[in-house]
Each structure stands twice: as C-alpha cells, then as structure tokens.
C-alpha cells in the first residue's frame, strides 16, 4: 500500500525535487511505522512465520481447489466450506479443522463455483473500468483526488490481504471495503 501511495504521489508531483520529498516522506512513514512496532518485533514476526506452507494455508487452498473441481458450477454452497472440509481436509487433520480457506478467492470458488465466481469477476472488471474513468475524467479537486487515491490504495491492500486471510467475512471490514469502493467510484458534482 505504501509503495502504491508513493507511486501515485510521486507521479502527481510537478518537479523532481517535489517527487523526491514526497517519496522520502512516505519512506519516513514506513520507517516510523516499523520503528514504532519495533524492528525486533517485526523481524521476529517474519522469522516465526511458516513460509514453507504459508502457515498451513497451502493445504487449505489445495483442498478448496479440490472442492471446486468436484462442484465447479455451484460450489458446495455459501458458508458451507467448513462442513465440506470435514470430508476434504487433507493437512493438519489431527491438529485443527479449517473452517475457512484463509483465502477469500479460493473460498468463494469452493462455495459458489462459477455461478458466483463469474458474476463477481464481471463486477470487478466493471468496477475497475469505472474507477479508471474517474481518474481519466480528471474532474476531482485536489482533496477528492487524494481521497480517491487513498480509497483505491486501501482496496488494493485489502485485495492483497484476502489472498492469505478472510477479513472481508468480518462485518466491520466489509463495511470499510464498501465505503472505500464508494469513494473510489464517486462522481464529483461539477460546481457552476
């Protein structure tokens, strides 16, 4: 998210010195964030992660793909992933039960199949097209422009997080996602 923000901010600056200051400021924000959390704490968090199987997620993703292959058109039904995993789970069976895929994309395919996946994909394509139109129209005042950039950055950060988590299943996160989507496609009023 910070890299995307840095790119958008630097691209919008008129001079090289302003680009350098803006990029430096965002680098400073990243350094402060890591410093606030503690370099040791951040390093320990990355060192403790199980990178070989993404913390057990690869097995759940593979099982979700198997579910999709068995039920490609309809999936097993929304909110039925946990029940399906009683029969499909292959990893960590003796230690835990995967009630979620820890990947909203894999879980949507397993639960909804193509009947849910294709409309979501079409909606996503149309949404991206609308956001691009808003940027191309260039009718935003500076504050609205940066709110739109922030919303798109937030949406991309959520999209990346959904690869390894299921945060959109939490109502507050879903509301945040909806608000960011609304800001991203908002059509400004033209003042006369």
PDB file of C-alpha atoms in Angstrom:
ATOM      1  CA  UNK A   1       0.000   0.000   0.000  1.00  0.00           C
ATOM      2  CA  UNK A   2       2.827   2.381   0.814  1.00  0.00           C
ATOM      3  CA  UNK A   3       4.601   1.574  -2.472  1.00  0.00           C
ATOM      4  CA  UNK A   4       1.389   2.280  -4.414  1.00  0.00           C
ATOM      5  CA  UNK A   5       0.868   5.502  -2.478  1.00  0.00           C
ATOM      6  CA  UNK A   6       4.456   6.552  -3.160  1.00  0.00           C
ATOM      7  CA  UNK A   7       3.994   5.891  -6.870  1.00  0.00           C
ATOM      8  CA  UNK A   8       0.752   7.902  -7.048  1.00  0.00           C
ATOM      9  CA  UNK A   9       2.168  10.786  -5.010  1.00  0.00           C
ATOM     10  CA  UNK A  10       5.445  10.924  -6.960  1.00  0.00           C
ATOM     11  CA  UNK A  11       3.603  10.745 -10.287  1.00  0.00           C
ATOM     12  CA  UNK A  12       1.441  13.722  -9.331  1.00  0.00           C
ATOM     13  CA  UNK A  13       4.387  15.990  -8.426  1.00  0.00           C
ATOM     14  CA  UNK A  14       5.481  18.561 -10.988  1.00  0.00           C
ATOM     15  CA  UNK A  15       9.209  18.667 -10.270  1.00  0.00           C
ATOM     16  CA  UNK A  16      11.891  16.112  -9.446  1.00  0.00           C
ATOM     17  CA  UNK A  17      12.614  17.752  -6.103  1.00  0.00           C
ATOM     18  CA  UNK A  18       8.937  17.553  -5.106  1.00  0.00           C
ATOM     19  CA  UNK A  19       8.884  13.883  -6.157  1.00  0.00           C
ATOM     20  CA  UNK A  20      11.948  13.218  -4.011  1.00  0.00           C
ATOM     21  CA  UNK A  21      10.412  14.976  -0.991  1.00  0.00           C
ATOM     22  CA  UNK A  22       7.097  13.125  -1.366  1.00  0.00           C
ATOM     23  CA  UNK A  23       8.802   9.752  -1.795  1.00  0.00           C
ATOM     24  CA  UNK A  24      11.121  10.497   1.118  1.00  0.00           C
ATOM     25  CA  UNK A  25       8.152  11.396   3.288  1.00  0.00           C
ATOM     26  CA  UNK A  26       6.428   8.080   2.519  1.00  0.00           C
ATOM     27  CA  UNK A  27       9.677   6.213   3.213  1.00  0.00           C
ATOM     28  CA  UNK A  28       9.822   8.112   6.512  1.00  0.00           C
ATOM     29  CA  UNK A  29       6.257   6.972   7.316  1.00  0.00           C
ATOM     30  CA  UNK A  30       7.272   3.355   6.681  1.00  0.00           C
ATOM     31  CA  UNK A  31      10.374   3.711   8.856  1.00  0.00           C
ATOM     32  CA  UNK A  32       8.358   5.302  11.675  1.00  0.00           C
ATOM     33  CA  UNK A  33       5.736   2.530  11.472  1.00  0.00           C
ATOM     34  CA  UNK A  34       8.383  -0.188  11.704  1.00  0.00           C
ATOM     35  CA  UNK A  35      10.191   1.749  14.416  1.00  0.00           C
ATOM     36  CA  UNK A  36       7.004   2.200  16.418  1.00  0.00           C
ATOM     37  CA  UNK A  37       6.216  -1.508  16.283  1.00  0.00           C
ATOM     38  CA  UNK A  38       9.865  -2.257  16.969  1.00  0.00           C
ATOM     39  CA  UNK A  39      12.347  -3.583  14.459  1.00  0.00           C
ATOM     40  CA  UNK A  40      12.901  -6.653  16.644  1.00  0.00           C
ATOM     41  CA  UNK A  41       9.143  -7.348  16.835  1.00  0.00           C
ATOM     42  CA  UNK A  42       8.767  -7.033  13.061  1.00  0.00           C
ATOM     43  CA  UNK A  43      11.816  -9.236  12.443  1.00  0.00           C
ATOM     44  CA  UNK A  44      10.552 -11.870  14.908  1.00  0.00           C
ATOM     45  CA  UNK A  45       7.136 -11.867  13.249  1.00  0.00           C
ATOM     46  CA  UNK A  46       8.627 -12.554   9.829  1.00  0.00           C
ATOM     47  CA  UNK A  47      11.099 -15.095  11.218  1.00  0.00           C
ATOM     48  CA  UNK A  48       8.379 -17.012  13.095  1.00  0.00           C
ATOM     49  CA  UNK A  49       6.141 -17.321  10.043  1.00  0.00           C
ATOM     50  CA  UNK A  50       5.908 -20.741   8.447  1.00  0.00           C
ATOM     51  CA  UNK A  51       6.840 -19.761   4.900  1.00  0.00           C
ATOM     52  CA  UNK A  52       7.137 -23.293   3.535  1.00  0.00           C
ATOM     53  CA  UNK A  53       3.371 -23.893   3.539  1.00  0.00           C
ATOM     54  CA  UNK A  54       2.127 -20.357   4.240  1.00  0.00           C
ATOM     55  CA  UNK A  55       1.277 -21.243   7.825  1.00  0.00           C
ATOM     56  CA  UNK A  56      -0.770 -24.266   6.818  1.00  0.00           C
ATOM     57  CA  UNK A  57      -2.767 -22.339   4.246  1.00  0.00           C
ATOM     58  CA  UNK A  58      -1.442 -24.150   1.161  1.00  0.00           C
ATOM     59  CA  UNK A  59      -3.201 -27.327   2.242  1.00  0.00           C
ATOM     60  CA  UNK A  60      -6.491 -25.476   2.742  1.00  0.00           C
ATOM     61  CA  UNK A  61      -6.095 -23.824  -0.661  1.00  0.00           C
ATOM     62  CA  UNK A  62      -5.404 -27.160  -2.331  1.00  0.00           C
ATOM     63  CA  UNK A  63      -8.447 -28.667  -0.631  1.00  0.00           C
ATOM     64  CA  UNK A  64     -10.564 -25.671  -1.712  1.00  0.00           C
ATOM     65  CA  UNK A  65      -9.433 -26.261  -5.288  1.00  0.00           C
ATOM     66  CA  UNK A  66     -10.425 -29.936  -4.983  1.00  0.00           C
ATOM     67  CA  UNK A  67     -13.878 -28.864  -3.769  1.00  0.00           C
ATOM     68  CA  UNK A  68     -14.199 -26.519  -6.749  1.00  0.00           C
ATOM     69  CA  UNK A  69     -13.156 -29.284  -9.151  1.00  0.00           C
ATOM     70  CA  UNK A  70     -15.847 -31.571  -7.702  1.00  0.00           C
ATOM     71  CA  UNK A  71     -18.548 -28.866  -7.753  1.00  0.00           C
ATOM     72  CA  UNK A  72     -17.435 -26.401 -10.464  1.00  0.00           C
ATOM     73  CA  UNK A  73     -20.818 -24.965 -11.361  1.00  0.00           C
ATOM     74  CA  UNK A  74     -22.453 -24.377  -7.989  1.00  0.00           C
ATOM     75  CA  UNK A  75     -19.791 -24.994  -5.354  1.00  0.00           C
ATOM     76  CA  UNK A  76     -20.848 -26.537  -2.059  1.00  0.00           C
ATOM     77  CA  UNK A  77     -22.977 -23.546  -1.029  1.00  0.00           C
ATOM     78  CA  UNK A  78     -22.204 -20.259   0.667  1.00  0.00           C
ATOM     79  CA  UNK A  79     -20.943 -20.662   4.231  1.00  0.00           C
ATOM     80  CA  UNK A  80     -20.548 -24.418   3.735  1.00  0.00           C
ATOM     81  CA  UNK A  81     -16.746 -24.512   3.384  1.00  0.00           C
ATOM     82  CA  UNK A  82     -16.217 -25.641   6.981  1.00  0.00           C
ATOM     83  CA  UNK A  83     -18.657 -28.522   6.604  1.00  0.00           C
ATOM     84  CA  UNK A  84     -17.131 -29.548   3.257  1.00  0.00           C
ATOM     85  CA  UNK A  85     -13.690 -29.598   4.846  1.00  0.00           C
ATOM     86  CA  UNK A  86     -14.863 -32.373   7.176  1.00  0.00           C
ATOM     87  CA  UNK A  87     -14.576 -34.591   4.080  1.00  0.00           C
ATOM     88  CA  UNK A  88     -11.952 -32.715   2.032  1.00  0.00           C
ATOM     89  CA  UNK A  89      -9.310 -31.586   4.542  1.00  0.00           C
ATOM     90  CA  UNK A  90      -6.007 -33.380   3.988  1.00  0.00           C
ATOM     91  CA  UNK A  91      -3.459 -31.370   6.036  1.00  0.00           C
ATOM     92  CA  UNK A  92      -3.314 -30.912   9.809  1.00  0.00           C
ATOM     93  CA  UNK A  93      -6.333 -33.205  10.248  1.00  0.00           C
ATOM     94  CA  UNK A  94      -5.089 -34.300  13.675  1.00  0.00           C
ATOM     95  CA  UNK A  95      -4.416 -30.742  14.918  1.00  0.00           C
ATOM     96  CA  UNK A  96      -7.044 -28.385  13.506  1.00  0.00           C
ATOM     97  CA  UNK A  97     -10.087 -28.013  11.312  1.00  0.00           C
ATOM     98  CA  UNK A  98     -10.080 -25.418   8.540  1.00  0.00           C
ATOM     99  CA  UNK A  99     -13.499 -23.779   8.727  1.00  0.00           C
ATOM    100  CA  UNK A 100     -12.265 -21.154   6.258  1.00  0.00           C
ATOM    101  CA  UNK A 101      -9.814 -21.328   3.376  1.00  0.00           C
ATOM    102  CA  UNK A 102      -7.762 -18.362   4.626  1.00  0.00           C
ATOM    103  CA  UNK A 103      -8.128 -17.073   1.058  1.00  0.00           C
ATOM    104  CA  UNK A 104     -11.429 -15.445   0.179  1.00  0.00           C
ATOM    105  CA  UNK A 105     -10.908 -16.080  -3.540  1.00  0.00           C
ATOM    106  CA  UNK A 106     -10.414 -19.832  -3.102  1.00  0.00           C
ATOM    107  CA  UNK A 107     -13.274 -19.983  -0.636  1.00  0.00           C
ATOM    108  CA  UNK A 108     -15.664 -18.166  -2.989  1.00  0.00           C
ATOM    109  CA  UNK A 109     -14.838 -20.614  -5.773  1.00  0.00           C
ATOM    110  CA  UNK A 110     -15.293 -23.616  -3.472  1.00  0.00           C
ATOM    111  CA  UNK A 111     -18.547 -22.321  -2.003  1.00  0.00           C
ATOM    112  CA  UNK A 112     -20.134 -20.634  -5.021  1.00  0.00           C
ATOM    113  CA  UNK A 113     -18.490 -22.201  -8.038  1.00  0.00           C
ATOM    114  CA  UNK A 114     -18.785 -20.496 -11.394  1.00  0.00           C
ATOM    115  CA  UNK A 115     -22.334 -19.284 -10.643  1.00  0.00           C
ATOM    116  CA  UNK A 116     -20.867 -16.947  -8.028  1.00  0.00           C
ATOM    117  CA  UNK A 117     -17.336 -16.565  -9.415  1.00  0.00           C
ATOM    118  CA  UNK A 118     -18.233 -15.314 -12.895  1.00  0.00           C
ATOM    119  CA  UNK A 119     -20.624 -12.540 -11.736  1.00  0.00           C
ATOM    120  CA  UNK A 120     -18.023 -11.420  -9.186  1.00  0.00           C
ATOM    121  CA  UNK A 121     -15.352 -11.307 -11.894  1.00  0.00           C
ATOM    122  CA  UNK A 122     -17.632  -9.318 -14.235  1.00  0.00           C
ATOM    123  CA  UNK A 123     -18.483  -6.909 -11.408  1.00  0.00           C
ATOM    124  CA  UNK A 124     -14.792  -6.486 -10.619  1.00  0.00           C
ATOM    125  CA  UNK A 125     -13.979  -5.694 -14.254  1.00  0.00           C
ATOM    126  CA  UNK A 126     -16.806  -3.128 -14.417  1.00  0.00           C
ATOM    127  CA  UNK A 127     -15.686  -1.609 -11.108  1.00  0.00           C
ATOM    128  CA  UNK A 128     -12.089  -1.227 -12.307  1.00  0.00           C
ATOM    129  CA  UNK A 129     -13.358   0.367 -15.523  1.00  0.00           C
ATOM    130  CA  UNK A 130     -15.411   2.910 -13.518  1.00  0.00           C
ATOM    131  CA  UNK A 131     -12.502   3.808 -11.244  1.00  0.00           C
ATOM    132  CA  UNK A 132     -10.227   4.316 -14.255  1.00  0.00           C
ATOM    133  CA  UNK A 133     -12.886   6.568 -15.806  1.00  0.00           C
ATOM    134  CA  UNK A 134     -12.977   8.738 -12.695  1.00  0.00           C
ATOM    135  CA  UNK A 135      -9.225   9.215 -12.831  1.00  0.00           C
ATOM    136  CA  UNK A 136      -9.277   9.916 -16.583  1.00  0.00           C
ATOM    137  CA  UNK A 137     -12.149  12.417 -16.280  1.00  0.00           C
ATOM    138  CA  UNK A 138      -9.864  14.495 -14.056  1.00  0.00           C
ATOM    139  CA  UNK A 139     -12.787  16.397 -12.543  1.00  0.00           C
ATOM    140  CA  UNK A 140     -11.660  15.963  -8.952  1.00  0.00           C
ATOM    141  CA  UNK A 141     -10.499  18.851  -6.831  1.00  0.00           C
ATOM    142  CA  UNK A 142      -7.198  18.048  -5.078  1.00  0.00           C
ATOM    143  CA  UNK A 143      -8.831  16.759  -1.888  1.00  0.00           C
ATOM    144  CA  UNK A 144     -11.233  14.471  -3.773  1.00  0.00           C
ATOM    145  CA  UNK A 145      -8.389  13.189  -5.941  1.00  0.00           C
ATOM    146  CA  UNK A 146      -6.311  12.186  -2.919  1.00  0.00           C
ATOM    147  CA  UNK A 147      -9.331  10.646  -1.190  1.00  0.00           C
ATOM    148  CA  UNK A 148      -9.873   8.564  -4.339  1.00  0.00           C
ATOM    149  CA  UNK A 149      -6.192   7.554  -4.414  1.00  0.00           C
ATOM    150  CA  UNK A 150      -6.385   6.591  -0.737  1.00  0.00           C
ATOM    151  CA  UNK A 151      -9.543   4.564  -1.331  1.00  0.00           C
ATOM    152  CA  UNK A 152      -8.007   2.697  -4.260  1.00  0.00           C
ATOM    153  CA  UNK A 153      -4.844   2.074  -2.249  1.00  0.00           C
ATOM    154  CA  UNK A 154      -6.948   0.710   0.602  1.00  0.00           C
ATOM    155  CA  UNK A 155      -8.909  -1.528  -1.777  1.00  0.00           C
ATOM    156  CA  UNK A 156      -5.705  -2.918  -3.264  1.00  0.00           C
ATOM    157  CA  UNK A 157      -4.297  -3.561   0.210  1.00  0.00           C
ATOM    158  CA  UNK A 158      -7.483  -5.432   1.130  1.00  0.00           C
ATOM    159  CA  UNK A 159      -7.323  -7.395  -2.144  1.00  0.00           C
ATOM    160  CA  UNK A 160      -3.749  -8.484  -1.387  1.00  0.00           C
ATOM    161  CA  UNK A 161      -4.636  -9.395   2.194  1.00  0.00           C
ATOM    162  CA  UNK A 162      -7.530 -11.570   1.013  1.00  0.00           C
ATOM    163  CA  UNK A 163      -5.003 -13.901  -0.626  1.00  0.00           C
ATOM    164  CA  UNK A 164      -3.902 -15.095   2.821  1.00  0.00           C
ATOM    165  CA  UNK A 165      -6.838 -14.161   5.053  1.00  0.00           C
ATOM    166  CA  UNK A 166     -10.602 -13.921   5.213  1.00  0.00           C
ATOM    167  CA  UNK A 167     -11.013 -10.453   6.683  1.00  0.00           C
ATOM    168  CA  UNK A 168     -13.969  -9.489   4.466  1.00  0.00           C
ATOM    169  CA  UNK A 169     -16.051 -12.055   6.348  1.00  0.00           C
ATOM    170  CA  UNK A 170     -15.818  -9.726   9.352  1.00  0.00           C
ATOM    171  CA  UNK A 171     -18.727  -7.236   9.062  1.00  0.00           C
ATOM    172  CA  UNK A 172     -16.708  -4.150  10.018  1.00  0.00           C
ATOM    173  CA  UNK A 173     -14.100  -4.910   7.352  1.00  0.00           C
ATOM    174  CA  UNK A 174     -16.827  -5.496   4.770  1.00  0.00           C
ATOM    175  CA  UNK A 175     -18.314  -2.090   5.626  1.00  0.00           C
ATOM    176  CA  UNK A 176     -14.886  -0.450   5.285  1.00  0.00           C
ATOM    177  CA  UNK A 177     -14.449  -2.163   1.900  1.00  0.00           C
ATOM    178  CA  UNK A 178     -17.854  -0.867   0.782  1.00  0.00           C
ATOM    179  CA  UNK A 179     -17.079   2.695   1.862  1.00  0.00           C
ATOM    180  CA  UNK A 180     -13.710   2.622   0.073  1.00  0.00           C
ATOM    181  CA  UNK A 181     -15.397   1.264  -3.075  1.00  0.00           C
ATOM    182  CA  UNK A 182     -17.968   4.065  -2.939  1.00  0.00           C
ATOM    183  CA  UNK A 183     -15.247   6.705  -2.591  1.00  0.00           C
ATOM    184  CA  UNK A 184     -13.293   5.149  -5.470  1.00  0.00           C
ATOM    185  CA  UNK A 185     -16.212   5.417  -7.932  1.00  0.00           C
ATOM    186  CA  UNK A 186     -17.764   8.611  -6.567  1.00  0.00           C
ATOM    187  CA  UNK A 187     -18.687  11.044  -9.317  1.00  0.00           C
ATOM    188  CA  UNK A 188     -17.925  14.575  -8.125  1.00  0.00           C
ATOM    189  CA  UNK A 189     -20.517  17.283  -8.549  1.00  0.00           C
ATOM    190  CA  UNK A 190     -19.479  19.835 -11.084  1.00  0.00           C
ATOM    191  CA  UNK A 191     -19.886  23.254  -9.467  1.00  0.00           C
ATOM    192  CA  UNK A 192     -21.153  26.050 -11.638  1.00  0.00           C
TER     193      UNK A 192
END
